Tab-separated table of C-alpha atoms in Angstrom:
chain	number	residue	atom	x	y	z
A	173	MET	CA	-87.968	-27.423	20.863
A	174	SER	CA	-90.753	-25.214	19.577
A	175	THR	CA	-89.575	-21.770	20.573
A	176	LEU	CA	-86.357	-19.870	20.885
A	177	ALA	CA	-84.926	-19.541	24.377
A	178	PRO	CA	-82.774	-16.550	25.351
A	179	LEU	CA	-79.138	-17.608	25.549
A	180	ARG	CA	-80.169	-21.257	25.530
A	181	LEU	CA	-76.531	-22.362	25.697
A	182	LEU	CA	-75.720	-20.377	28.843
A	183	ARG	CA	-78.876	-20.164	30.910
A	184	GLU	CA	-78.563	-23.578	32.590
A	185	PRO	CA	-75.602	-25.643	33.786
A	186	TRP	CA	-74.553	-28.541	31.585
A	187	ASN	CA	-71.873	-29.948	33.890
A	188	ALA	CA	-74.379	-31.617	36.224
A	189	SER	CA	-76.328	-34.803	35.747
A	190	GLU	CA	-80.089	-34.624	35.219
A	191	GLY	CA	-80.705	-36.379	38.517
A	192	ASN	CA	-78.588	-33.949	40.474
A	193	GLN	CA	-80.173	-30.983	38.699
A	194	SER	CA	-83.682	-32.150	39.414
A	195	ASN	CA	-82.863	-32.858	43.072
A	196	ALA	CA	-81.326	-29.415	43.445
A	197	THR	CA	-84.328	-27.838	41.811
A	198	VAL	CA	-86.698	-29.649	44.128
A	199	GLY	CA	-84.603	-28.687	47.146
A	200	ALA	CA	-84.610	-25.048	46.115
A	201	SER	CA	-88.137	-24.800	44.847
A	202	GLY	CA	-89.578	-22.653	47.577
A	203	GLY	CA	-90.165	-18.935	47.843
A	204	TRP	CA	-87.887	-16.651	45.913
A	205	CYS	CA	-86.392	-19.535	43.915
A	206	GLN	CA	-89.307	-19.499	41.492
A	207	GLY	CA	-87.705	-16.706	39.453
A	208	LEU	CA	-89.542	-13.880	37.708
A	209	ASP	CA	-92.126	-14.090	34.953
A	210	ILE	CA	-91.082	-11.227	32.674
A	211	PRO	CA	-93.502	-10.471	29.809
A	212	ASN	CA	-92.144	-10.697	26.289
A	213	GLU	CA	-93.515	-7.219	25.629
A	214	LEU	CA	-90.929	-5.751	28.004
A	215	PHE	CA	-88.089	-7.419	26.102
A	216	LEU	CA	-89.548	-6.113	22.862
A	217	ALA	CA	-90.005	-2.552	24.156
A	218	LEU	CA	-86.497	-2.286	25.596
A	219	GLY	CA	-85.010	-3.751	22.433
A	220	LEU	CA	-86.777	-1.195	20.231
A	221	VAL	CA	-85.842	1.758	22.457
A	222	SER	CA	-82.202	0.653	22.611
A	223	LEU	CA	-82.011	0.131	18.858
A	224	VAL	CA	-83.406	3.602	18.099
A	225	GLU	CA	-81.192	5.332	20.673
A	226	ASN	CA	-77.970	3.710	19.497
A	227	LEU	CA	-78.828	4.303	15.839
A	228	LEU	CA	-79.198	8.009	16.677
A	229	VAL	CA	-75.791	8.027	18.407
A	230	VAL	CA	-74.122	6.397	15.405
A	231	ALA	CA	-75.874	8.806	13.010
A	232	ALA	CA	-74.866	11.827	15.105
A	233	ILE	CA	-71.206	10.817	15.216
A	234	LEU	CA	-71.123	10.161	11.479
A	235	LYS	CA	-72.890	13.472	10.743
A	236	ASN	CA	-70.769	15.858	12.802
A	237	ARG	CA	-67.190	16.259	11.566
A	238	ASN	CA	-66.192	17.620	14.972
A	239	LEU	CA	-66.900	14.139	16.330
A	240	HIS	CA	-64.683	12.419	13.764
A	241	SER	CA	-61.953	11.515	16.231
A	242	PRO	CA	-60.655	8.173	17.566
A	243	THR	CA	-62.474	8.675	20.880
A	244	TYR	CA	-65.869	9.126	19.253
A	245	TYR	CA	-65.194	6.352	16.746
A	246	PHE	CA	-64.654	4.031	19.714
A	247	ILE	CA	-67.883	5.307	21.291
A	248	CYS	CA	-69.617	4.687	17.963
A	249	CYS	CA	-68.388	1.085	18.009
A	250	LEU	CA	-69.607	0.742	21.591
A	251	ALA	CA	-73.043	1.889	20.399
A	252	VAL	CA	-72.926	-0.737	17.639
A	253	SER	CA	-72.119	-3.357	20.297
A	254	ASP	CA	-75.219	-2.276	22.211
A	255	MET	CA	-77.197	-2.507	18.986
A	256	LEU	CA	-76.155	-6.150	18.644
A	257	VAL	CA	-77.933	-6.901	21.921
A	258	SER	CA	-81.051	-5.088	20.714
A	259	ILE	CA	-81.039	-6.762	17.305
A	260	SER	CA	-80.553	-10.228	18.800
A	261	ASN	CA	-83.384	-9.633	21.260
A	262	LEU	CA	-85.738	-8.334	18.558
A	263	ALA	CA	-84.855	-11.254	16.270
A	264	ARG	CA	-85.568	-13.729	19.060
A	265	MET	CA	-88.921	-12.097	19.820
A	266	PHE	CA	-89.842	-11.945	16.126
A	267	PHE	CA	-89.182	-15.623	15.499
A	268	MET	CA	-90.781	-16.608	18.799
A	269	LEU	CA	-94.024	-14.829	17.913
A	270	LEU	CA	-94.074	-16.333	14.421
A	271	LEU	CA	-93.489	-19.839	15.793
A	272	GLU	CA	-96.044	-19.534	18.594
A	273	HIS	CA	-98.784	-18.303	16.232
A	274	GLY	CA	-98.042	-20.934	13.617
A	275	VAL	CA	-97.100	-18.368	10.956
A	276	LEU	CA	-93.633	-19.866	10.631
A	277	VAL	CA	-92.935	-23.595	10.746
A	278	MET	CA	-89.351	-24.766	11.053
A	279	ARG	CA	-87.671	-28.002	11.956
A	280	PRO	CA	-86.233	-28.185	15.494
A	281	SER	CA	-82.695	-28.384	14.081
A	282	ILE	CA	-83.167	-25.086	12.216
A	283	VAL	CA	-84.627	-23.464	15.342
A	284	ARG	CA	-81.568	-24.561	17.321
A	285	HIS	CA	-79.283	-23.056	14.668
A	286	MET	CA	-81.194	-19.774	14.838
A	287	ASP	CA	-80.892	-19.859	18.615
A	288	SER	CA	-77.130	-20.381	18.372
A	289	ILE	CA	-76.780	-17.424	15.985
A	290	ILE	CA	-78.680	-15.179	18.388
A	291	ASP	CA	-76.532	-16.399	21.283
A	292	MET	CA	-73.421	-15.657	19.226
A	293	LEU	CA	-74.584	-12.074	18.622
A	294	ILE	CA	-75.046	-11.518	22.354
A	295	CYS	CA	-71.679	-13.073	23.210
A	296	SER	CA	-70.006	-10.980	20.506
A	297	SER	CA	-71.589	-7.906	22.073
A	298	VAL	CA	-70.166	-8.856	25.485
A	299	VAL	CA	-66.609	-9.196	24.197
A	300	SER	CA	-66.729	-6.130	21.944
A	301	SER	CA	-68.347	-3.918	24.615
A	302	LEU	CA	-65.708	-4.836	27.176
A	303	SER	CA	-62.940	-4.353	24.626
A	304	PHE	CA	-64.133	-0.922	23.507
A	305	LEU	CA	-64.625	0.215	27.097
A	306	GLY	CA	-61.024	-0.795	27.722
A	307	VAL	CA	-59.799	0.954	24.564
A	308	ILE	CA	-61.701	4.124	25.478
A	309	ALA	CA	-60.106	4.037	28.923
A	310	VAL	CA	-56.639	3.735	27.355
A	311	ASP	CA	-57.510	6.542	24.937
A	312	ARG	CA	-58.499	8.837	27.829
A	313	TYR	CA	-55.344	7.829	29.694
A	314	ILE	CA	-53.178	8.834	26.729
A	315	THR	CA	-55.122	12.104	26.389
A	316	ILE	CA	-54.361	13.058	29.988
A	317	PHE	CA	-50.815	11.776	30.467
A	318	TYR	CA	-49.442	12.216	26.935
A	319	ALA	CA	-51.516	15.161	25.740
A	320	LEU	CA	-48.775	16.699	23.572
A	321	HIS	CA	-48.140	13.426	21.751
A	322	TYR	CA	-51.733	12.164	21.596
A	323	HIS	CA	-52.215	12.722	17.850
A	324	ASN	CA	-48.934	10.943	17.128
A	325	ILE	CA	-49.828	7.982	19.348
A	326	MET	CA	-53.534	7.567	18.547
A	327	THR	CA	-53.544	8.079	14.790
A	328	LEU	CA	-56.596	7.365	12.654
A	329	GLN	CA	-54.841	4.367	11.108
A	330	ARG	CA	-54.158	2.861	14.529
A	331	ALA	CA	-57.729	3.559	15.633
A	332	VAL	CA	-59.123	1.784	12.548
A	333	ALA	CA	-56.753	-1.150	13.050
A	334	THR	CA	-57.797	-1.378	16.709
A	335	MET	CA	-61.503	-1.355	15.849
A	336	ALA	CA	-61.080	-3.979	13.128
A	337	SER	CA	-59.053	-6.205	15.458
A	338	ILE	CA	-61.674	-5.990	18.206
A	339	TRP	CA	-64.545	-6.871	15.876
A	340	LEU	CA	-62.587	-9.778	14.433
A	341	ALA	CA	-61.596	-11.047	17.886
A	342	SER	CA	-65.147	-10.725	19.240
A	343	THR	CA	-66.569	-12.631	16.266
A	344	VAL	CA	-64.028	-15.442	16.563
A	345	SER	CA	-64.321	-15.696	20.350
A	346	SER	CA	-68.137	-15.757	20.293
A	347	THR	CA	-68.067	-18.481	17.635
A	348	VAL	CA	-65.678	-20.534	19.743
A	349	LEU	CA	-67.812	-19.984	22.845
A	350	ILE	CA	-71.011	-21.164	21.157
A	351	THR	CA	-69.240	-24.115	19.512
A	352	TYR	CA	-67.521	-25.342	22.688
A	353	TYR	CA	-69.998	-24.041	25.260
A	354	ARG	CA	-69.812	-27.277	27.268
A	355	SER	CA	-66.183	-26.615	28.128
A	356	ASN	CA	-65.565	-24.978	31.490
A	357	THR	CA	-62.246	-23.730	30.131
A	358	ILE	CA	-64.041	-21.561	27.565
A	359	LEU	CA	-66.302	-20.060	30.208
A	360	LEU	CA	-63.357	-19.445	32.523
A	361	CYS	CA	-61.613	-17.568	29.704
A	362	LEU	CA	-64.670	-15.342	29.250
A	363	ILE	CA	-64.936	-14.717	33.000
A	364	GLY	CA	-61.200	-14.037	33.210
A	365	PHE	CA	-61.427	-11.559	30.327
A	366	PHE	CA	-64.251	-9.729	32.104
A	367	LEU	CA	-62.311	-9.491	35.386
A	368	PHE	CA	-59.099	-8.456	33.619
A	369	MET	CA	-60.797	-5.620	31.736
A	370	VAL	CA	-62.588	-4.382	34.861
A	371	VAL	CA	-59.330	-4.339	36.859
A	372	LEU	CA	-57.452	-2.652	33.986
A	373	MET	CA	-60.031	0.113	33.688
A	374	LEU	CA	-60.194	0.640	37.445
A	375	VAL	CA	-56.404	1.033	37.633
A	376	LEU	CA	-56.358	3.492	34.715
A	377	TYR	CA	-59.220	5.578	36.091
A	378	ILE	CA	-57.770	5.704	39.603
A	379	HIS	CA	-54.481	6.921	38.149
A	380	MET	CA	-56.262	9.503	35.973
A	381	PHE	CA	-58.327	10.914	38.810
A	382	ALA	CA	-55.316	11.003	41.115
A	383	LEU	CA	-53.485	13.114	38.543
A	384	ALA	CA	-56.540	15.295	37.955
A	385	ARG	CA	-56.900	15.933	41.675
A	386	HIS	CA	-53.229	16.864	41.967
A	387	HIS	CA	-53.538	19.115	38.901
A	388	LEU	CA	-56.591	20.925	40.245
A	389	HIS	CA	-54.932	21.359	43.638
A	390	SER	CA	-51.866	22.892	41.972
A	391	ILE	CA	-54.039	25.243	39.912
A	392	SER	CA	-56.034	26.380	42.939
A	393	SER	CA	-52.870	27.086	44.884
A	394	GLN	CA	-51.574	29.226	41.988
A	395	GLN	CA	-55.031	30.783	41.426
A	396	LYS	CA	-55.047	29.890	37.717
A	397	PRO	CA	-58.095	28.636	35.803
A	398	PRO	CA	-57.885	25.031	34.553
A	399	THR	CA	-57.065	24.615	30.883
A	400	ALA	CA	-59.881	23.629	28.543
A	401	HIS	CA	-57.963	20.556	27.425
A	402	ARG	CA	-57.484	19.236	30.954
A	403	GLY	CA	-61.075	20.013	31.844
A	404	GLY	CA	-62.364	18.196	28.774
A	405	SER	CA	-60.149	15.185	29.418
A	406	LEU	CA	-61.325	14.964	33.014
A	407	LYS	CA	-64.946	15.226	31.916
A	408	GLY	CA	-64.344	12.447	29.390
A	409	ALA	CA	-62.804	10.290	32.088
A	410	ILE	CA	-65.809	10.866	34.359
A	411	THR	CA	-68.202	9.965	31.533
A	412	LEU	CA	-66.410	6.738	30.810
A	413	THR	CA	-66.239	5.903	34.494
A	414	ILE	CA	-70.034	6.170	34.589
A	415	LEU	CA	-70.192	3.905	31.536
A	416	LEU	CA	-67.978	1.382	33.310
A	417	GLY	CA	-70.125	1.465	36.444
A	418	VAL	CA	-73.335	0.987	34.487
A	419	PHE	CA	-71.773	-1.853	32.506
A	420	PHE	CA	-70.589	-3.591	35.675
A	421	ILE	CA	-74.025	-3.307	37.343
A	422	CYS	CA	-75.920	-4.498	34.268
A	423	TRP	CA	-73.583	-7.255	33.100
A	424	GLY	CA	-72.240	-8.316	36.524
A	425	PRO	CA	-75.154	-10.668	37.378
A	426	PHE	CA	-74.739	-12.394	34.001
A	427	PHE	CA	-71.055	-13.060	34.633
A	428	PHE	CA	-71.819	-14.168	38.183
A	429	HIS	CA	-74.303	-16.584	36.608
A	430	LEU	CA	-71.467	-17.990	34.474
A	431	ILE	CA	-69.233	-18.327	37.540
A	432	LEU	CA	-71.925	-20.312	39.350
A	433	ILE	CA	-72.383	-22.587	36.332
A	434	VAL	CA	-68.705	-23.484	36.593
A	435	THR	CA	-68.396	-23.668	40.379
A	436	CYS	CA	-71.694	-24.944	41.813
A	437	PRO	CA	-74.152	-26.212	39.183
A	438	THR	CA	-76.121	-28.378	41.660
A	439	ASN	CA	-76.034	-26.177	44.747
A	440	PRO	CA	-79.569	-25.072	45.848
A	441	PHE	CA	-78.521	-21.429	46.080
A	442	CYS	CA	-77.012	-21.546	42.594
A	443	THR	CA	-80.144	-23.200	41.245
A	444	CYS	CA	-82.193	-20.345	42.682
A	445	PHE	CA	-79.874	-17.846	41.026
A	446	PHE	CA	-80.229	-19.606	37.665
A	447	SER	CA	-84.004	-19.132	37.813
A	448	TYR	CA	-83.546	-15.336	37.529
A	449	PHE	CA	-81.754	-15.515	34.189
A	450	ASN	CA	-84.428	-13.506	32.358
A	451	LEU	CA	-83.887	-10.686	34.865
A	452	PHE	CA	-80.192	-10.660	33.951
A	453	LEU	CA	-81.160	-10.328	30.288
A	454	ILE	CA	-83.393	-7.363	31.162
A	455	LEU	CA	-80.430	-5.709	32.922
A	456	ILE	CA	-78.310	-6.269	29.803
A	457	LEU	CA	-80.951	-4.570	27.685
A	458	CYS	CA	-81.126	-1.716	30.208
A	459	ASN	CA	-77.389	-1.190	29.721
A	460	SER	CA	-77.991	-0.756	25.994
A	461	VAL	CA	-80.721	1.793	26.760
A	462	ILE	CA	-78.722	3.763	29.356
A	463	ASP	CA	-75.416	4.090	27.462
A	464	PRO	CA	-76.709	6.484	24.737
A	465	LEU	CA	-78.267	8.690	27.405
A	466	ILE	CA	-74.875	8.969	29.099
A	467	TYR	CA	-73.214	9.971	25.807
A	468	ALA	CA	-75.854	12.626	25.136
A	469	PHE	CA	-75.967	14.250	28.557
A	470	ARG	CA	-72.190	14.261	29.059
A	471	SER	CA	-71.252	15.714	25.656
A	472	GLN	CA	-72.749	19.042	24.564
A	473	GLU	CA	-71.492	18.574	21.010
A	474	LEU	CA	-73.086	15.146	20.712
A	475	TRP	CA	-76.318	16.351	22.349
A	476	ARG	CA	-76.578	19.231	19.872
A	477	THR	CA	-75.984	16.895	16.938
A	478	LEU	CA	-78.518	14.393	18.253
A	479	ARG	CA	-81.149	17.127	18.327
A	480	GLU	CA	-80.278	18.033	14.745
A	481	VAL	CA	-80.601	14.382	13.690
A	482	VAL	CA	-83.959	13.983	15.423
A	483	THR	CA	-85.311	17.189	13.879
A	484	CYS	CA	-83.767	16.301	10.486
A	485	SER	CA	-81.692	19.501	10.481
A	486	TRP	CA	-79.141	18.148	8.034
């Protein structure tokens, strides 16, 4: 093994014999099953853009005291999760270039260890991103349905404990995944976690928007302007719904890839799907690039602070 491979442990099925895999590959070798040849420069460019964007979001939240609230702390952690994807991608590209040009010489065993570490960073980002999206959804739910008691329910201590627990759980789970990656049970747990979080967030958002619609209808019938608090909560819910949709579109193919590894590793269609793995990685990087743009354009306070950070108006 001379170069690092992106997500080496997850890009190809292990639960099929070599003979069956080769036969399936031959049977599905025509046309669109050849996959896409994505230049390394694109991975590098997206990784750099994502890293800079998310660093700016973190800096803006830390700079502005008005953004020092549990909601924005969770968004800050979500930005850090996106940064993990960027950092892992940049590290892979850096070592790949050094190995290919002979600048760095390492034993195959060390290269495999480096590959596993990079895979672990990406898997940790998956778990932490899903977890923080779920926590943000719960936070918005509490803001809308328990507005008067929000500060008693979502205290700073509870927010810190929640963030620490998520980072610890994501680190442990990613380590277990990389260590026991040949176990279908581990992959099924990851897939189940993804589906559970998506369903949970959908249920919460549907309930929130149903209440918001009823609230707006009541206000219009009484000819009263909506309160700033309700309007801000609804806007926050819409923002996080967009985040959820983008996450599902960008990470969905990757999780579908995992499902196919478990269910049909030798099927010709599945083999064709596996050949597009690099495209799924590009979509993951795109998610890390798009998320900060959503934060900025949906929050005037954050957008103003981002401009101050960029122009060094400290």
